[in-house]
PDB file of C-alpha atoms in Angstrom:
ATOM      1  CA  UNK A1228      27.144  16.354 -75.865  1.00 97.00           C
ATOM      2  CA  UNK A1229      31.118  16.292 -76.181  1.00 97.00           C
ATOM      3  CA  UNK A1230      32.740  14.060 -78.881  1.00 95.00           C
ATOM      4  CA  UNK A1231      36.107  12.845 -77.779  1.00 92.00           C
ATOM      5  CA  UNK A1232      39.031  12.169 -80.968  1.00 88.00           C
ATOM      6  CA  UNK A1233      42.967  11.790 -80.134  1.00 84.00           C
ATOM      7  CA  UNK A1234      45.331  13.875 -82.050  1.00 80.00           C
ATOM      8  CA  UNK A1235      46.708  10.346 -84.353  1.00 78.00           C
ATOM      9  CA  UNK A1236      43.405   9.062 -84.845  1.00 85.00           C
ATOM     10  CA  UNK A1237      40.733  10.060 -87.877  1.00 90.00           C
ATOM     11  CA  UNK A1238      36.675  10.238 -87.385  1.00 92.00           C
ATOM     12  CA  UNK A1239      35.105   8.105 -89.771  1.00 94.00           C
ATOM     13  CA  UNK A1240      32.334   9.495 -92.377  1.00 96.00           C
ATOM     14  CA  UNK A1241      28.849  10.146 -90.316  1.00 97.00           C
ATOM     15  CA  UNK A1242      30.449   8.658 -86.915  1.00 96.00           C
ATOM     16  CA  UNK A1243      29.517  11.805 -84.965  1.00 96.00           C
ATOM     17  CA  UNK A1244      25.990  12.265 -86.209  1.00 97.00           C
ATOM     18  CA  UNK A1245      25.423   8.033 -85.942  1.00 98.00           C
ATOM     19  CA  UNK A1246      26.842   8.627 -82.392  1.00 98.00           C
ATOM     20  CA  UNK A1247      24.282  11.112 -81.757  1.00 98.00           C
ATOM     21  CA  UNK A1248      21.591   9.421 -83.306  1.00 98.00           C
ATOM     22  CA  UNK A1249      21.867   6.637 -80.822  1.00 98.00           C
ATOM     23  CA  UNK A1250      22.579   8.675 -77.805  1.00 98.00           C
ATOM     24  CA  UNK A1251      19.323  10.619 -77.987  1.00 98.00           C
ATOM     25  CA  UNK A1252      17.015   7.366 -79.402  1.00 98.00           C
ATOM     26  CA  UNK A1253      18.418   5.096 -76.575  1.00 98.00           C
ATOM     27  CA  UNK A1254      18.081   7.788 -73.688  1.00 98.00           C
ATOM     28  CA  UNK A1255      21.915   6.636 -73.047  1.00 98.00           C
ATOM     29  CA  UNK A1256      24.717   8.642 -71.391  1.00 98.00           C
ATOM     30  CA  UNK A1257      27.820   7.498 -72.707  1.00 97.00           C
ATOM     31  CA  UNK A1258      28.441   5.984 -76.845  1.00 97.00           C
ATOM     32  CA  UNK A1259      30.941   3.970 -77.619  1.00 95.00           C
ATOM     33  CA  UNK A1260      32.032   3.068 -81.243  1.00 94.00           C
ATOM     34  CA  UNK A1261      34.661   0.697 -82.547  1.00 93.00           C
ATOM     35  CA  UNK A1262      38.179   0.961 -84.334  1.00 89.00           C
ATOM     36  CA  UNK A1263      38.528   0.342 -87.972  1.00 87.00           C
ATOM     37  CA  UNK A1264      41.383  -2.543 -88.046  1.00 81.00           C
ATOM     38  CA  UNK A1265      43.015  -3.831 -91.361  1.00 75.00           C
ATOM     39  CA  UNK A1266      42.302  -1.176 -93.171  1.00 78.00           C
ATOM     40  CA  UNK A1267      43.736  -1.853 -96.933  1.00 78.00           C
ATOM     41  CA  UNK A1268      46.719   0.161 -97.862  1.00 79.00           C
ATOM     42  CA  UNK A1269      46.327   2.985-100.288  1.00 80.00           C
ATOM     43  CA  UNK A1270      42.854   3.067 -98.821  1.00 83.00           C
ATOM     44  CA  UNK A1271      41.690   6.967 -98.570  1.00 86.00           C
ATOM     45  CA  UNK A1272      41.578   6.543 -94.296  1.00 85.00           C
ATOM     46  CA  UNK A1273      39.113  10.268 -94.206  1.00 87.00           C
ATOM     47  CA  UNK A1274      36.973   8.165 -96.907  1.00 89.00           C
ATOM     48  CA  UNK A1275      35.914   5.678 -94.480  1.00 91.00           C
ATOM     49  CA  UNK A1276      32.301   5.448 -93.381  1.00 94.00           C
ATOM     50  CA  UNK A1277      30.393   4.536 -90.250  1.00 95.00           C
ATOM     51  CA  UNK A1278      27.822   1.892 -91.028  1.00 96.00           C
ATOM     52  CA  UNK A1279      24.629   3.734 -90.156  1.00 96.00           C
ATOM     53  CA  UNK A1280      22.790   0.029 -89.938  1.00 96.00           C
ATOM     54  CA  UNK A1281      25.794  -1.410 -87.527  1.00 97.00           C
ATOM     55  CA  UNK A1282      23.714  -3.130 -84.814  1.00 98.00           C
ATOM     56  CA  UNK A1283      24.160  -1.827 -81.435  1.00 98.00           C
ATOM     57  CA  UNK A1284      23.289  -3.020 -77.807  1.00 97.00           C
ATOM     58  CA  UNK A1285      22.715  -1.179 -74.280  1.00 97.00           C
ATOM     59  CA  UNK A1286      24.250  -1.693 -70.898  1.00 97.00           C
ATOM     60  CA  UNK A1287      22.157  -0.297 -67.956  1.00 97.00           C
ATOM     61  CA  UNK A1288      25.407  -1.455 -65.801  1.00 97.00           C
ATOM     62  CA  UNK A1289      27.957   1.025 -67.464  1.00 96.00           C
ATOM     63  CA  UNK A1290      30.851   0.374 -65.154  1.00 96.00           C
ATOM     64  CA  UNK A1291      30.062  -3.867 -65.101  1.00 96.00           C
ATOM     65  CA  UNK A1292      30.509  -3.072 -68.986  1.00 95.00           C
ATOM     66  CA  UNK A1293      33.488  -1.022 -69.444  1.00 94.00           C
ATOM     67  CA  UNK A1294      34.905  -3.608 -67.039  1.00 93.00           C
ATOM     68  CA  UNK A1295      34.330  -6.291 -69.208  1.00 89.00           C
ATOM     69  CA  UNK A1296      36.370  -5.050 -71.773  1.00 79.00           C
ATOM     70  CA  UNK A1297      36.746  -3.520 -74.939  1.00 76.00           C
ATOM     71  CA  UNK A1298      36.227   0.477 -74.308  1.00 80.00           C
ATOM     72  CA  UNK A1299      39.922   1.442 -73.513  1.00 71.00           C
ATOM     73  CA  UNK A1300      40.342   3.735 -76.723  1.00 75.00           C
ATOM     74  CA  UNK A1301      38.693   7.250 -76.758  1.00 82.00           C
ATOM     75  CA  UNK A1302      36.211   6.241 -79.251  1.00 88.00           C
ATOM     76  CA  UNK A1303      33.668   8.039 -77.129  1.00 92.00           C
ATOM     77  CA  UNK A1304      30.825  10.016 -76.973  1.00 96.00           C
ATOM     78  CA  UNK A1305      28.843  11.409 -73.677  1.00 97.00           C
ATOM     79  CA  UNK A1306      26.392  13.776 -72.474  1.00 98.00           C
ATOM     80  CA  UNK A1307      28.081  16.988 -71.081  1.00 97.00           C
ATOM     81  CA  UNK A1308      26.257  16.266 -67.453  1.00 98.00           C
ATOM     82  CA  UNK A1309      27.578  12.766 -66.674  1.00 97.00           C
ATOM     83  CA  UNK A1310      31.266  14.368 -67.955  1.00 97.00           C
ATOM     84  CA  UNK A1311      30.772  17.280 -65.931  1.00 97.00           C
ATOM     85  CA  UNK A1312      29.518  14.745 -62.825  1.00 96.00           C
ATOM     86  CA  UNK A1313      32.791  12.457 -63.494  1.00 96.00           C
ATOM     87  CA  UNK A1314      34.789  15.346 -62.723  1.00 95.00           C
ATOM     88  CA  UNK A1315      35.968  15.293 -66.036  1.00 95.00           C
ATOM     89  CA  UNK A1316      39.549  13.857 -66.666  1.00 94.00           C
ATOM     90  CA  UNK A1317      41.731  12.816 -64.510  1.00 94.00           C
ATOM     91  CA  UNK A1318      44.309  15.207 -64.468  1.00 93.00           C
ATOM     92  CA  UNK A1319      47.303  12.929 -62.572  1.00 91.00           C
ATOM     93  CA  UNK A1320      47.071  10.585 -65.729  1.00 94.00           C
ATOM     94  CA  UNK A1321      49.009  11.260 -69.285  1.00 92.00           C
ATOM     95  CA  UNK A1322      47.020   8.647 -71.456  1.00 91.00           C
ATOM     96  CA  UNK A1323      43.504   8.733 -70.756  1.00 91.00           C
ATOM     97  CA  UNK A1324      42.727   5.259 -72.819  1.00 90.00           C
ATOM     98  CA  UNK A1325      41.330   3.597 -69.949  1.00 92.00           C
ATOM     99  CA  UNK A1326      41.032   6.314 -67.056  1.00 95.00           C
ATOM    100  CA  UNK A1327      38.164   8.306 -68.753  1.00 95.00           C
ATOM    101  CA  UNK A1328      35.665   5.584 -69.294  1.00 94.00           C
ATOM    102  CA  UNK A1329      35.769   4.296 -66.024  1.00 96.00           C
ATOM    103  CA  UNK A1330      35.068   7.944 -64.621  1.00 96.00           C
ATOM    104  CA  UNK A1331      32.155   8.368 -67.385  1.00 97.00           C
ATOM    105  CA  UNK A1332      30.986   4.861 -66.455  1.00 96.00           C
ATOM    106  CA  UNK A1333      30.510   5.115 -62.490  1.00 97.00           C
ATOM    107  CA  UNK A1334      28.478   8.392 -62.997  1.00 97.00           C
ATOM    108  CA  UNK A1335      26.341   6.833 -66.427  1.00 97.00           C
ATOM    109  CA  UNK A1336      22.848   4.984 -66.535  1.00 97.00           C
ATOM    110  CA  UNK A1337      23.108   4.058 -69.622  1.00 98.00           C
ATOM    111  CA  UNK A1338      25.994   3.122 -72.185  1.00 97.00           C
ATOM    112  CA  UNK A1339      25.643   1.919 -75.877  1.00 97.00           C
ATOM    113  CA  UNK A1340      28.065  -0.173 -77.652  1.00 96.00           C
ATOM    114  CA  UNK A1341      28.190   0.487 -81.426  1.00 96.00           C
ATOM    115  CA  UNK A1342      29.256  -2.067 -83.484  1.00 95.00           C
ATOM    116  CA  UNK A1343      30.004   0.462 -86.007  1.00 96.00           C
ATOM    117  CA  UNK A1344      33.624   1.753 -86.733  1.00 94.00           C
ATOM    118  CA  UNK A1345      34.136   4.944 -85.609  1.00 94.00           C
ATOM    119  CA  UNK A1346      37.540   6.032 -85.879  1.00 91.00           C
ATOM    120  CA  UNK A1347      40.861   4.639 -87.746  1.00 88.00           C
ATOM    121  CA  UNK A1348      44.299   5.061 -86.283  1.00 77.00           C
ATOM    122  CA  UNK A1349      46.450   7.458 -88.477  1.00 69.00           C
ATOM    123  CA  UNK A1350      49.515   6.410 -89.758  1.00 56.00           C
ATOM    124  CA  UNK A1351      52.427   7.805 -89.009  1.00 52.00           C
ATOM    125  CA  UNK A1352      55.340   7.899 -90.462  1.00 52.00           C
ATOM    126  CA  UNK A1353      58.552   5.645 -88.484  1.00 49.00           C
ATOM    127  CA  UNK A1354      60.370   9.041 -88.146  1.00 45.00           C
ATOM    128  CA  UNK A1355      57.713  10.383 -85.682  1.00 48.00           C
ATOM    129  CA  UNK A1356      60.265  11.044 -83.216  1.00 50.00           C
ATOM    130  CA  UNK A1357      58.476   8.742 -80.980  1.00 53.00           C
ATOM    131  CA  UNK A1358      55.370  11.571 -80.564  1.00 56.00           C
ATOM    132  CA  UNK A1359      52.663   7.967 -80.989  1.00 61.00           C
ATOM    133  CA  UNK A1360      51.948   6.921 -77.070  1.00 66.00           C
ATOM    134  CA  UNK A1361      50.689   3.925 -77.808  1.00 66.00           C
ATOM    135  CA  UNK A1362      53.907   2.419 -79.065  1.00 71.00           C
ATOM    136  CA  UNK A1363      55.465   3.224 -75.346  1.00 83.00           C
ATOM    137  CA  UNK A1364      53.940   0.056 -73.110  1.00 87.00           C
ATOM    138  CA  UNK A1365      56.059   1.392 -69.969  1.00 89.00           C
ATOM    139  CA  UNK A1366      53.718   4.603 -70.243  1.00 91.00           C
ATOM    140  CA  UNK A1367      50.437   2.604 -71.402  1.00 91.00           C
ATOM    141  CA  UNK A1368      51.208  -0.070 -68.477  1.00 92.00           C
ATOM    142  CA  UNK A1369      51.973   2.774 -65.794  1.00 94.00           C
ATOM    143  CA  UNK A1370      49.193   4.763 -66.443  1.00 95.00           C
ATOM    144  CA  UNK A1371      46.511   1.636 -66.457  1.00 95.00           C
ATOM    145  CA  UNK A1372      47.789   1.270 -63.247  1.00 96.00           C
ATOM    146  CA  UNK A1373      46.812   4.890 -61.832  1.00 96.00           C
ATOM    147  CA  UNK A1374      43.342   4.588 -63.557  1.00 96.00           C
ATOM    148  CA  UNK A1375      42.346   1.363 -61.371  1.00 96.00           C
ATOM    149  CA  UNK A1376      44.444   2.969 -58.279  1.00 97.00           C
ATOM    150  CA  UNK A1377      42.461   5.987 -58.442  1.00 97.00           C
ATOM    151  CA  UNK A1378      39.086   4.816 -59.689  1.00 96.00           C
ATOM    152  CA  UNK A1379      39.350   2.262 -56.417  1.00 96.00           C
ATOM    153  CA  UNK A1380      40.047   5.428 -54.668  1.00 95.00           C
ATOM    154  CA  UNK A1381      37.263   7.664 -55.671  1.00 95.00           C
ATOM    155  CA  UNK A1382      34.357   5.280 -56.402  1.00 94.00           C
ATOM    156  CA  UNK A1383      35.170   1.618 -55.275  1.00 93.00           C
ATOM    157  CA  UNK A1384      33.039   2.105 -52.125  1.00 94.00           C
ATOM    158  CA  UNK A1385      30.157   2.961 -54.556  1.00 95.00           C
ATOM    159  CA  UNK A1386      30.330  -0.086 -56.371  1.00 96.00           C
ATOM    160  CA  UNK A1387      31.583  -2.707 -53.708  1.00 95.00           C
ATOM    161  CA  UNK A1388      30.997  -5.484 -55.589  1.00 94.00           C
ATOM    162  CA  UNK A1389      33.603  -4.554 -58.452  1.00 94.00           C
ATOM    163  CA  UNK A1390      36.185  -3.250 -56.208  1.00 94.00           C
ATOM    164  CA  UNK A1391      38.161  -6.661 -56.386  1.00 93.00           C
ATOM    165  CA  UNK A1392      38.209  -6.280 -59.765  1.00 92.00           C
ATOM    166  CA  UNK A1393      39.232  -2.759 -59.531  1.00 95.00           C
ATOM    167  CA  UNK A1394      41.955  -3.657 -57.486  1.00 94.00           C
ATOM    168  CA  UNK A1395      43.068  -6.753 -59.737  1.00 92.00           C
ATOM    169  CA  UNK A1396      43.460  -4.324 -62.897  1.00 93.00           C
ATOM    170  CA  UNK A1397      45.822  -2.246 -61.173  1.00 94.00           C
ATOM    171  CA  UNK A1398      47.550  -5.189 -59.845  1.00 93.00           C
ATOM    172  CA  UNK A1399      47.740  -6.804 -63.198  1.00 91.00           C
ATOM    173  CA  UNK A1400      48.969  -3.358 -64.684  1.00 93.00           C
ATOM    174  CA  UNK A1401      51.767  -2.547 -62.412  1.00 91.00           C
ATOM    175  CA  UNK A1402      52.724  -6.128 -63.174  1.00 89.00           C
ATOM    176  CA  UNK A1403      52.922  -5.594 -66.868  1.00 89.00           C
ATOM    177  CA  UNK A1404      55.144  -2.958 -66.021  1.00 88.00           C
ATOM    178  CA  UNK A1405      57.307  -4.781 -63.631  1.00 85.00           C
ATOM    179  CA  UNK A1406      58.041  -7.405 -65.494  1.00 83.00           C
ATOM    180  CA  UNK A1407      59.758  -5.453 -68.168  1.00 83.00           C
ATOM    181  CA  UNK A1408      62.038  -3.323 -66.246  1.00 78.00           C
ATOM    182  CA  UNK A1409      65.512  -4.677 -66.291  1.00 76.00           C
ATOM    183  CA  UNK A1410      66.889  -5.839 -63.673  1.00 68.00           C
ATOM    184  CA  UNK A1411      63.499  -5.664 -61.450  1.00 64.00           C
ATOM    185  CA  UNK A1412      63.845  -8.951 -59.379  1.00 60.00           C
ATOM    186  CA  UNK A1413      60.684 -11.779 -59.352  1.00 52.00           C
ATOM    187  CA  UNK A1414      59.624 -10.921 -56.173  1.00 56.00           C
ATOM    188  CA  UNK A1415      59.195  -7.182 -56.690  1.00 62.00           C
ATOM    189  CA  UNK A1416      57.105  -7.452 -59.941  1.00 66.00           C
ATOM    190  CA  UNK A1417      54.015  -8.649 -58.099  1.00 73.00           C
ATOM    191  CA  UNK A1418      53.485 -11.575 -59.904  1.00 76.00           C
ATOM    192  CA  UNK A1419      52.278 -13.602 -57.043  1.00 74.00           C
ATOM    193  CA  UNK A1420      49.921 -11.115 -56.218  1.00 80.00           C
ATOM    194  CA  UNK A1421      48.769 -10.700 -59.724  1.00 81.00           C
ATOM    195  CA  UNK A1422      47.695 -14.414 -59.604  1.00 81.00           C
ATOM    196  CA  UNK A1423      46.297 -13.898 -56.138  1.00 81.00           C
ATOM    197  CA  UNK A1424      44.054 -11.620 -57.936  1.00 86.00           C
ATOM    198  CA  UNK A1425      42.854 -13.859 -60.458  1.00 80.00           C
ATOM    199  CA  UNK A1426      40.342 -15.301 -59.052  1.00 74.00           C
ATOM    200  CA  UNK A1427      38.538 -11.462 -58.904  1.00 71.00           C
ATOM    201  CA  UNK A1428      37.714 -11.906 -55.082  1.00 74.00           C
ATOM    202  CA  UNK A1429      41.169 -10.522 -53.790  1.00 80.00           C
ATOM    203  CA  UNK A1430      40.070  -7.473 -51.378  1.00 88.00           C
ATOM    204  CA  UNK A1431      41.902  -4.452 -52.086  1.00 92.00           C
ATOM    205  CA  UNK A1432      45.016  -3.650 -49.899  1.00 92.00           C
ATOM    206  CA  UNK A1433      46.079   0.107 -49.794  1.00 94.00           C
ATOM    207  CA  UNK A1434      49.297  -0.960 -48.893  1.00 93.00           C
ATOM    208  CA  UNK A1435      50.573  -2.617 -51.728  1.00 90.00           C
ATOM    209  CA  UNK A1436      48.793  -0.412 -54.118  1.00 94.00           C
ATOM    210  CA  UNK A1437      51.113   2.373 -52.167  1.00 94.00           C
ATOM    211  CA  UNK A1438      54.094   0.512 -52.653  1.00 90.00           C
ATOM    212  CA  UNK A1439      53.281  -0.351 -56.244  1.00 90.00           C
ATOM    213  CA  UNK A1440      53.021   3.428 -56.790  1.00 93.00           C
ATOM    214  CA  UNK A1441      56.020   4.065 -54.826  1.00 91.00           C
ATOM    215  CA  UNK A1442      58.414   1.732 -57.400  1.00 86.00           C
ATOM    216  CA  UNK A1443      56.218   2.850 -60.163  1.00 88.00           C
ATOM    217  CA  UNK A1444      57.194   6.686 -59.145  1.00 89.00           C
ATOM    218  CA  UNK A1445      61.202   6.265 -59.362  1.00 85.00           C
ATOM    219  CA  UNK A1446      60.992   4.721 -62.941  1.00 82.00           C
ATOM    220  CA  UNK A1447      62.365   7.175 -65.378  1.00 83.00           C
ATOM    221  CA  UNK A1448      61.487   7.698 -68.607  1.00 83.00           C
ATOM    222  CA  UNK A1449      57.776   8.125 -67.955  1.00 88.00           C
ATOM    223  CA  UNK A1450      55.755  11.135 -68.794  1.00 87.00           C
ATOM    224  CA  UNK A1451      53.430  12.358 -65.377  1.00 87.00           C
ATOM    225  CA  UNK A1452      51.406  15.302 -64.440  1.00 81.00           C
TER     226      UNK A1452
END
């Protein structure tokens, strides 16, 4: 099994072994927890307990899940085979937030969502020199957009039926980006393609995924591999 933790972010009390626990009594591949929000200031954040009890619920459709929402933080857990079978991360992409479950998720049976939290964000101080990634939505925005790019590209013909959405993410990413690029005109943000996507039936077009990538290559300020 490999336990996944960013470098700003603190396990909570008993979230590996609950992780475990769960893993092995549900048969499942991939574990995902949630992250403690609100937490009270002057609150010890390495005191902080998983809730052993914390009800939990199985997807046999991992990628259908991950795709629904809600597992774009490396709260993670997964069995060394199905990481090893993903290819393990994808090495073009900087932040890994949403990139890694969809390559965990095409290659799982099995995924458990854990109501528990599992992790709290640490915080830093405002004189971090800008090292928190998060707080950088060019970056977070850009590199959604190669996670959907490239998981269309490796595994969309796998799972035909959720290529359109596939394609809409990274659509609706690079347009996240777009639109907050001064001086990036209406027509080049892909807004009316973003809407076109909407509707989640939109069949993916190579093309404008290439040029998306091509505008999205000759912004600076972004970190890339």
């Amino acid at each position: 099994f490999l336990y996944f933790l960013d470098g700003d972010d603190i396990a909570t009390v008993g979230a590996m072994r609950g992780m475990h626990r769960l893993l092995v009594q549900e048969k499942a591949d991939i574990i995902y927890g949630k992250t403690a929000k609100r937490v009270p200031h002057g609150v010890d954040l390495h005191a902080l307990a998983a809730d052993p009890d914390a009800p939990h619920s199985v997807s046999r459709k991992p990628l259908e899940a991950v795709l629904g929402g809600g597992f774009v933080r490396i709260a993670l857990m997964c069995r060394r085979d199905i990481f090893q079978a993903a290819g393990g991360a994808d090495e073009h992409i900087f932040v890994q937030d949403e990139s890694l479950p969809l390559r965990l998720a095409a290659r799982a049976g099995r995924l458990v969502d854990w109501q528990a939290d599992v992790i709290t964000p640490q915080a830093l101080p405002p004189a971090d020199g800008g090292l928190r990634v998060s707080g950088n939505k060019d970056q977070l925005h850009h590199d959604a957009f190669l996670a959907y790019r490239n998981a269309l590209h490796q595994f969309g013909e796998d799972y035909p039926h959720l290529a359109p959405k596939l394609y809409a993410r990274a659509v609706s990413a690079f347009w996240k980006f777009a639109r907050r690029q001064p001086g990036m005109s209406f027509s080049k943000t892909g807004f009316w393609r973003y809407l076109a996507t909407k509707s989640g039936t939109a069949k993916p077009d190579w093309n404008v995924l290439a040029k998306m990538a091509d505008e999205l290559a000759e912004v600076p300020g972004i970190r890339r591999l």
